PDB file of C-alpha atoms in Angstrom:
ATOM      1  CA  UNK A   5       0.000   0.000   0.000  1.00  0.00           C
ATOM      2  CA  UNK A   6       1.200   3.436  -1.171  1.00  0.00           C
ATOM      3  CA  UNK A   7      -0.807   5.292   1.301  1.00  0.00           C
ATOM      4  CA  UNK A   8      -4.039   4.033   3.061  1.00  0.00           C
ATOM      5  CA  UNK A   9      -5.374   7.980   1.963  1.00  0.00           C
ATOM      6  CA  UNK A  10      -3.803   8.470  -1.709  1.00  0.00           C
ATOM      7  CA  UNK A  11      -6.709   9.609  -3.956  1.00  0.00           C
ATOM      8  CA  UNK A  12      -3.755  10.317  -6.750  1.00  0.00           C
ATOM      9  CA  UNK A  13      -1.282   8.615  -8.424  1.00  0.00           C
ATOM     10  CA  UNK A  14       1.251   9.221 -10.889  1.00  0.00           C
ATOM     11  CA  UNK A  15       3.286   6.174 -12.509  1.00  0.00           C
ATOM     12  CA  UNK A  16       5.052   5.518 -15.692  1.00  0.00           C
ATOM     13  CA  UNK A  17       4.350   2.386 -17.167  1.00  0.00           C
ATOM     14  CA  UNK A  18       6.999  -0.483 -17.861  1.00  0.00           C
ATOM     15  CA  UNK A  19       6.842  -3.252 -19.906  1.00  0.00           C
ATOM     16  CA  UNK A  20       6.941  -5.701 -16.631  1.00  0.00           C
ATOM     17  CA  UNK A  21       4.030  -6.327 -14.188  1.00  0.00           C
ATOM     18  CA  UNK A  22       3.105  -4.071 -12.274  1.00  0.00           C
ATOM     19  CA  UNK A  23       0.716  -5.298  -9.092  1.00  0.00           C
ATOM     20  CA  UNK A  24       0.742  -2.263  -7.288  1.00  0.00           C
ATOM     21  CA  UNK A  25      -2.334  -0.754 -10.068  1.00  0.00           C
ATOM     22  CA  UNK A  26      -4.544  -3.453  -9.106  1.00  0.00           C
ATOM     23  CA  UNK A  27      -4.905  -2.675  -5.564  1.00  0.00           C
ATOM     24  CA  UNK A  28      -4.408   0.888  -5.637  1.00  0.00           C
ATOM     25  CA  UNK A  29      -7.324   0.890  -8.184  1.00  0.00           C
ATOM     26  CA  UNK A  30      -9.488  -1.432  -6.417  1.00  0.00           C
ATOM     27  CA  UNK A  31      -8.915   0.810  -3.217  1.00  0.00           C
ATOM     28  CA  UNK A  32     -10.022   4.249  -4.966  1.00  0.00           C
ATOM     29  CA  UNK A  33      -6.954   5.741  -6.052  1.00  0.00           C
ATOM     30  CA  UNK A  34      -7.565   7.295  -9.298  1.00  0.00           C
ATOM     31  CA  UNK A  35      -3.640   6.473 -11.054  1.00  0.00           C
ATOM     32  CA  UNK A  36      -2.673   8.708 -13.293  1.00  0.00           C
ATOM     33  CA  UNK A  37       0.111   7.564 -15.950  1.00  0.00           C
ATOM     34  CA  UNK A  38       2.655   8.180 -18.061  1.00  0.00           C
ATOM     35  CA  UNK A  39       4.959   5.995 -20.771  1.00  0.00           C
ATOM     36  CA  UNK A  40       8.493   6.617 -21.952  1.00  0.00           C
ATOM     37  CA  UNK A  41       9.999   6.760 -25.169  1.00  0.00           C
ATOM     38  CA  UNK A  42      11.051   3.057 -25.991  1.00  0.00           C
ATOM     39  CA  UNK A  43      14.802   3.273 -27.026  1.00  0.00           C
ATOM     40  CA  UNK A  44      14.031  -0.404 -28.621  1.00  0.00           C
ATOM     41  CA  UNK A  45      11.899   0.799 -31.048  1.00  0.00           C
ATOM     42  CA  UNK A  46       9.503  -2.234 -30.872  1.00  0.00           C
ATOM     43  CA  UNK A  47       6.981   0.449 -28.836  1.00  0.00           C
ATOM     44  CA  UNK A  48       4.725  -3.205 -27.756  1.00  0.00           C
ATOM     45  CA  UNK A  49       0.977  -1.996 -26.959  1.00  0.00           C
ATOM     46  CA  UNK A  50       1.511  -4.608 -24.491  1.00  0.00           C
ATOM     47  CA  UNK A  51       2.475  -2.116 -22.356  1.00  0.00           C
ATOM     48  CA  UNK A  52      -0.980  -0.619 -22.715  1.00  0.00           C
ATOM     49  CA  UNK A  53      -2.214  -3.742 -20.699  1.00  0.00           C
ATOM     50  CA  UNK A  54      -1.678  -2.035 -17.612  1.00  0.00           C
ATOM     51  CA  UNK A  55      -4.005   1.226 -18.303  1.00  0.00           C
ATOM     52  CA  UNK A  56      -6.925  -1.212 -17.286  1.00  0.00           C
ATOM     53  CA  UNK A  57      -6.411  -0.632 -13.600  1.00  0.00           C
ATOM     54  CA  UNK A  58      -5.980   3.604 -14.317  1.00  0.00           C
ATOM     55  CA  UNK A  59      -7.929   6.472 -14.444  1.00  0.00           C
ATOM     56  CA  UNK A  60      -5.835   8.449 -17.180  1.00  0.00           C
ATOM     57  CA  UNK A  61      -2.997   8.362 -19.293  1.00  0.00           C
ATOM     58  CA  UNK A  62      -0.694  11.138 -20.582  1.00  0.00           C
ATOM     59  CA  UNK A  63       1.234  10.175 -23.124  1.00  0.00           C
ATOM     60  CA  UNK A  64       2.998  12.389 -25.498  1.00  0.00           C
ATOM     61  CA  UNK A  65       1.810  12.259 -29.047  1.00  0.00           C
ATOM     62  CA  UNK A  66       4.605   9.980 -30.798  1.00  0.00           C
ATOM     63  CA  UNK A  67       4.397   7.390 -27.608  1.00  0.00           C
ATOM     64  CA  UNK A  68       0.248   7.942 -28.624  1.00  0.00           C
ATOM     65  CA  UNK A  69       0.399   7.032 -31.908  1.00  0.00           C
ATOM     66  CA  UNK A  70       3.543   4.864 -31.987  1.00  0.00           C
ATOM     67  CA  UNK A  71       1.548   2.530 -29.300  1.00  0.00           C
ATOM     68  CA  UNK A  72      -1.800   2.484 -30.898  1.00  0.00           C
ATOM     69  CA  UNK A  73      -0.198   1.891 -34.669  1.00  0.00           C
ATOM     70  CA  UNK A  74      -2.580   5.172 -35.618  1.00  0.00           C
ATOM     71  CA  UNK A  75      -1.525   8.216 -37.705  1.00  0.00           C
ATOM     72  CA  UNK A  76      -2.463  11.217 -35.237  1.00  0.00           C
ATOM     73  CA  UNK A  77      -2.928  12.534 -31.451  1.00  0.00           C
ATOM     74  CA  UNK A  78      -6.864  13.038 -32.210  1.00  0.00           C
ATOM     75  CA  UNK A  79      -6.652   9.512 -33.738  1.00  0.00           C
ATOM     76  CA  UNK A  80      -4.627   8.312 -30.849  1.00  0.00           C
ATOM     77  CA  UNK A  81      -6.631   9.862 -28.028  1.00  0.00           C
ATOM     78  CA  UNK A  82      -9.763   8.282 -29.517  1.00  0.00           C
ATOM     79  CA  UNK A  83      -7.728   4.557 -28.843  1.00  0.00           C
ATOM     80  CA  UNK A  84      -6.794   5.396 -25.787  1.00  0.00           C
ATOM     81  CA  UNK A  85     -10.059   6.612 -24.500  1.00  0.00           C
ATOM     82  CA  UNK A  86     -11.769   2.802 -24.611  1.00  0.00           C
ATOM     83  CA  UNK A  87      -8.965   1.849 -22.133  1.00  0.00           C
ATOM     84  CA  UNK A  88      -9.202   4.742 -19.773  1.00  0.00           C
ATOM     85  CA  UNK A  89     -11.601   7.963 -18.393  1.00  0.00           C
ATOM     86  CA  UNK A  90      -8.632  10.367 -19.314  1.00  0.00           C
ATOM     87  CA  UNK A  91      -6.353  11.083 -22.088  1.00  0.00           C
ATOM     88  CA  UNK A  92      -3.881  13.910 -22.474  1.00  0.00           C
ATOM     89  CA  UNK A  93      -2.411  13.530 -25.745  1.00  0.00           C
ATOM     90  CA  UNK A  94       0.791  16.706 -25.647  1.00  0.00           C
ATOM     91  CA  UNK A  95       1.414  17.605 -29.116  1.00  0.00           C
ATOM     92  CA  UNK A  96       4.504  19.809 -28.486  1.00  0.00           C
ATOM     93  CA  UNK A  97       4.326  22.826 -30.245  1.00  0.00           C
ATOM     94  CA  UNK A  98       1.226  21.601 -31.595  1.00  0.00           C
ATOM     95  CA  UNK A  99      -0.822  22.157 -28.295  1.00  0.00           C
ATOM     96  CA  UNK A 100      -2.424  18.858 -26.886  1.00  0.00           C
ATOM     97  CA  UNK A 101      -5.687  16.767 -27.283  1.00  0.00           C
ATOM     98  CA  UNK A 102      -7.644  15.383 -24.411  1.00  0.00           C
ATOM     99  CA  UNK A 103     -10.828  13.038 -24.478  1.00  0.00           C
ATOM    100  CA  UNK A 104     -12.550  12.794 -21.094  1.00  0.00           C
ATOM    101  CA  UNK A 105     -14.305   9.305 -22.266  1.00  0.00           C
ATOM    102  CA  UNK A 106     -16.951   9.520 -19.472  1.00  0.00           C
ATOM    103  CA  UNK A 107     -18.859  12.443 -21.014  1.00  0.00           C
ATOM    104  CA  UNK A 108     -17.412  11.802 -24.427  1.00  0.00           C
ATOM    105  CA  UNK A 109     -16.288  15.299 -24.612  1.00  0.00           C
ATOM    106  CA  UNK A 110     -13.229  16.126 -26.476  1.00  0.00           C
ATOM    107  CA  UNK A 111     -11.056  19.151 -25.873  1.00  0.00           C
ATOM    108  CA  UNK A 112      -8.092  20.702 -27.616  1.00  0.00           C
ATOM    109  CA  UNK A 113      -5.735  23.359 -26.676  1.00  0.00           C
ATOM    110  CA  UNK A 114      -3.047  25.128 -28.504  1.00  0.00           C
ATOM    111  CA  UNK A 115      -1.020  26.374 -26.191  1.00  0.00           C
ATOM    112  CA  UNK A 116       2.313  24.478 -25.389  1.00  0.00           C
ATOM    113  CA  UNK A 117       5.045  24.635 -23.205  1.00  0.00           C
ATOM    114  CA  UNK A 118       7.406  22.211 -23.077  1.00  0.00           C
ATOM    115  CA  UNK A 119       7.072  21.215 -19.076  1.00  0.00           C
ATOM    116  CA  UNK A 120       4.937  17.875 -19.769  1.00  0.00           C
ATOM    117  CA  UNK A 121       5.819  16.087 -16.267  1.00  0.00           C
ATOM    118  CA  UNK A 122       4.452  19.758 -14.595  1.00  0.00           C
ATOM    119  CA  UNK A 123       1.630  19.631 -16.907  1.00  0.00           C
ATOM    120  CA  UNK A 124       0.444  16.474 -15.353  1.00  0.00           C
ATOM    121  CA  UNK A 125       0.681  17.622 -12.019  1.00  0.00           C
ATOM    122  CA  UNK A 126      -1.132  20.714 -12.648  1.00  0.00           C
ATOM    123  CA  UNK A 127      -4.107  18.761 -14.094  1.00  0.00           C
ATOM    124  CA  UNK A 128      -4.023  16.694 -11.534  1.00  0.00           C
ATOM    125  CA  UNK A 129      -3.670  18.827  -8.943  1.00  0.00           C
ATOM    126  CA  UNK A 130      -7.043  20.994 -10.980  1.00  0.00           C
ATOM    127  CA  UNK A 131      -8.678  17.644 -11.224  1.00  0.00           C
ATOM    128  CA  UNK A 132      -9.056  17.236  -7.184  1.00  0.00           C
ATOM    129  CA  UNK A 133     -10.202  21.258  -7.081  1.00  0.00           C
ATOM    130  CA  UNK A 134     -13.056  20.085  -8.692  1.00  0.00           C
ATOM    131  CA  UNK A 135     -12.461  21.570 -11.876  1.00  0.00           C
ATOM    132  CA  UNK A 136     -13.532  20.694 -15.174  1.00  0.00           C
ATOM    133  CA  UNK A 137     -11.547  19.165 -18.044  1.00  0.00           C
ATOM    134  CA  UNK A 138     -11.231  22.356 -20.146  1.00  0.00           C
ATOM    135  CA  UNK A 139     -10.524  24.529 -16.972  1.00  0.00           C
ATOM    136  CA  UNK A 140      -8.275  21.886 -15.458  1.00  0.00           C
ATOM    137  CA  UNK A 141      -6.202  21.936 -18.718  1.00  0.00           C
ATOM    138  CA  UNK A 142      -6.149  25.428 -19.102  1.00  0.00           C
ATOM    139  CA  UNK A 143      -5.066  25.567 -15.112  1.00  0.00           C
ATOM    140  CA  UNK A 144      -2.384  23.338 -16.117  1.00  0.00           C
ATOM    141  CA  UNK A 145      -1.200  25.061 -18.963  1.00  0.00           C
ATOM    142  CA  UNK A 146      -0.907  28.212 -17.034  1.00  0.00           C
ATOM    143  CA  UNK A 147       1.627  25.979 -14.231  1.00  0.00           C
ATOM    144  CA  UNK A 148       3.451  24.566 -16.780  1.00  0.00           C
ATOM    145  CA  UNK A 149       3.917  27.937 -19.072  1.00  0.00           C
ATOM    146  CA  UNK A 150       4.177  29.745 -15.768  1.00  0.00           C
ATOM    147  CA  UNK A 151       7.358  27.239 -15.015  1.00  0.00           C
ATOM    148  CA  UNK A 152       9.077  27.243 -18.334  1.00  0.00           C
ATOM    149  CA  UNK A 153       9.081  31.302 -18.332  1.00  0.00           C
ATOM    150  CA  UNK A 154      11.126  30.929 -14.943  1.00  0.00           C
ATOM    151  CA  UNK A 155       8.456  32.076 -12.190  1.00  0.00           C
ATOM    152  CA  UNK A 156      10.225  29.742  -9.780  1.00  0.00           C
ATOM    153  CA  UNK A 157      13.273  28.169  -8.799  1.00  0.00           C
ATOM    154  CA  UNK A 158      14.809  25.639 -11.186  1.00  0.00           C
ATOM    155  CA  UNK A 159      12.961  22.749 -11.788  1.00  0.00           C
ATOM    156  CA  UNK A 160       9.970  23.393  -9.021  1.00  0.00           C
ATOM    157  CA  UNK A 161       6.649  24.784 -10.287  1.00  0.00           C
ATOM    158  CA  UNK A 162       5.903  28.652  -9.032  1.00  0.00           C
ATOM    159  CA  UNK A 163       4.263  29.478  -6.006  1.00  0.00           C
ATOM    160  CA  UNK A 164       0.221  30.592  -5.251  1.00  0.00           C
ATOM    161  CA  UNK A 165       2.054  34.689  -5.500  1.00  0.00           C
ATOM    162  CA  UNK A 166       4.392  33.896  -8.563  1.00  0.00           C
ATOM    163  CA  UNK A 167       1.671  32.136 -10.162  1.00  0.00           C
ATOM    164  CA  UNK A 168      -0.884  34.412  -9.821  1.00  0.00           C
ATOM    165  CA  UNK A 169       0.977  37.212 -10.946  1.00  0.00           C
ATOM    166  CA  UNK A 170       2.091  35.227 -14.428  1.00  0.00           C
ATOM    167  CA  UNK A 171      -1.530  34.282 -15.080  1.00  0.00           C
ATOM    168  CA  UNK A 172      -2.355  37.862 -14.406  1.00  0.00           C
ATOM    169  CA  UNK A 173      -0.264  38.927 -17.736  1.00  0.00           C
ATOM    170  CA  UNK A 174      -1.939  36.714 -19.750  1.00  0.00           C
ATOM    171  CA  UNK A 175      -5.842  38.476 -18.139  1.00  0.00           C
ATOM    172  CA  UNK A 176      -8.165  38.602 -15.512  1.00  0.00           C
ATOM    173  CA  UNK A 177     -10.095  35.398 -16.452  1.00  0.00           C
ATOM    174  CA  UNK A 178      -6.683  33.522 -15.940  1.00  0.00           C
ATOM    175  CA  UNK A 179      -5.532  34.898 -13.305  1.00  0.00           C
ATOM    176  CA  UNK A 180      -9.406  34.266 -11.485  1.00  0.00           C
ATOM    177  CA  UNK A 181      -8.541  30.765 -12.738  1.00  0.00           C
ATOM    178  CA  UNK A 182      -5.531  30.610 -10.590  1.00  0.00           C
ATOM    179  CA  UNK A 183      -6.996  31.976  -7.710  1.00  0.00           C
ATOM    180  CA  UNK A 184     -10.275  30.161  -7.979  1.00  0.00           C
ATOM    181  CA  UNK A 185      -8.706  26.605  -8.318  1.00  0.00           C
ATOM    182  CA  UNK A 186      -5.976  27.009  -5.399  1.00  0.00           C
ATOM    183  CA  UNK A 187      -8.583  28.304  -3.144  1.00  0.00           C
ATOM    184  CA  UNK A 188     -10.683  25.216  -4.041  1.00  0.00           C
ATOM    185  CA  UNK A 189      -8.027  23.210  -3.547  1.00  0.00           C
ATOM    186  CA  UNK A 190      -7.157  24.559  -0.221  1.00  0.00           C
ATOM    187  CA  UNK A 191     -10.652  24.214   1.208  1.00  0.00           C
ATOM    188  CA  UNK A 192     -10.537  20.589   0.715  1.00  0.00           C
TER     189      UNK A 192
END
């Protein structure tokens, strides 16, 4: 047992078992996960075996497409989501491509930054606000964005002030996104 209270978390799959989904899942944990590039160049959707015990998966979009044998993110994303609820599909410079596959809504965003791992956490961490997908990615985006541009220390996301303040240069509707999501956060 990771922790008798986790209601997150994040793993990167590998190509062994991996027993620890199972009862996580079967305890509530909503697992969250990622897969890396595979330097053998086989990229074996058996991998994808383990996505049955998770709640999302946020894969980059050449891991996407490389594992499902398909030709884009959207294409991709649309695999993925008859495995899983969630699916961030990050596009690079392209933006990304997520399919919450419980309301069959699809959303797209072009905004990218280049902090995937942070990205994740942001979501996430917008996810247990109580936020919805479209907010939660935007949320994210902001973190992530907010990180790359330097608004805190090296290789940490920013701070509620340093935050804030970043999302404030981009308007007021992100920067009441900020606010509104932390404070949700913090009254759980």
């Amino acid at each position: 047992v990771l922790a008798e209270q986790a209601q997150h978390l994040t793993v990167s799959l590998e190509r062994d078992t991996m027993p620890l989904l199972a009862g996580e899942r079967e305890r509530g944990t909503r697992i969250w996960a990622d897969v890396g590039h595979d330097d053998s160049g086989a990229w074996d959707p058996a991998i994808l075996r383990h996505l049955e015990h998770c709640y999302a998966f946020c894969p980059n979009d050449e891991e996407a497409k490389r594992y499902t044998r398909t030709d884009s993110a959207l294409e991709a994303a649309r695999a993925l989501a008859d495995r899983v609820e969630l699916v961030v599909v990050s596009r690079g410079r392209k933006g990304l491509v997520a399919i919450d596959a419980g309301r069959g809504q699809v959303v797209e965003r072009a905004n990218a930054t280049g902090a995937g791992d942070t990205l994740v956490a942001a979501l996430v961490t917008a996810m247990v606000a109580g936020r919805e997908l479209g907010d939660g990615l935007d949320f994210a985006q902001l973190v992530a964005a907010a990180r790359v541009a330097g608004a805190a220390a090296h290789g940490m996301p920013p701070g509620r002030e340093a935050l804030s303040a970043f999302a404030g240069t981009y308007g007021a509707r992100e920067k009441e996104l900020v606010e509104e999501t932390l404070d949700q956060l913090a009254s759980r």
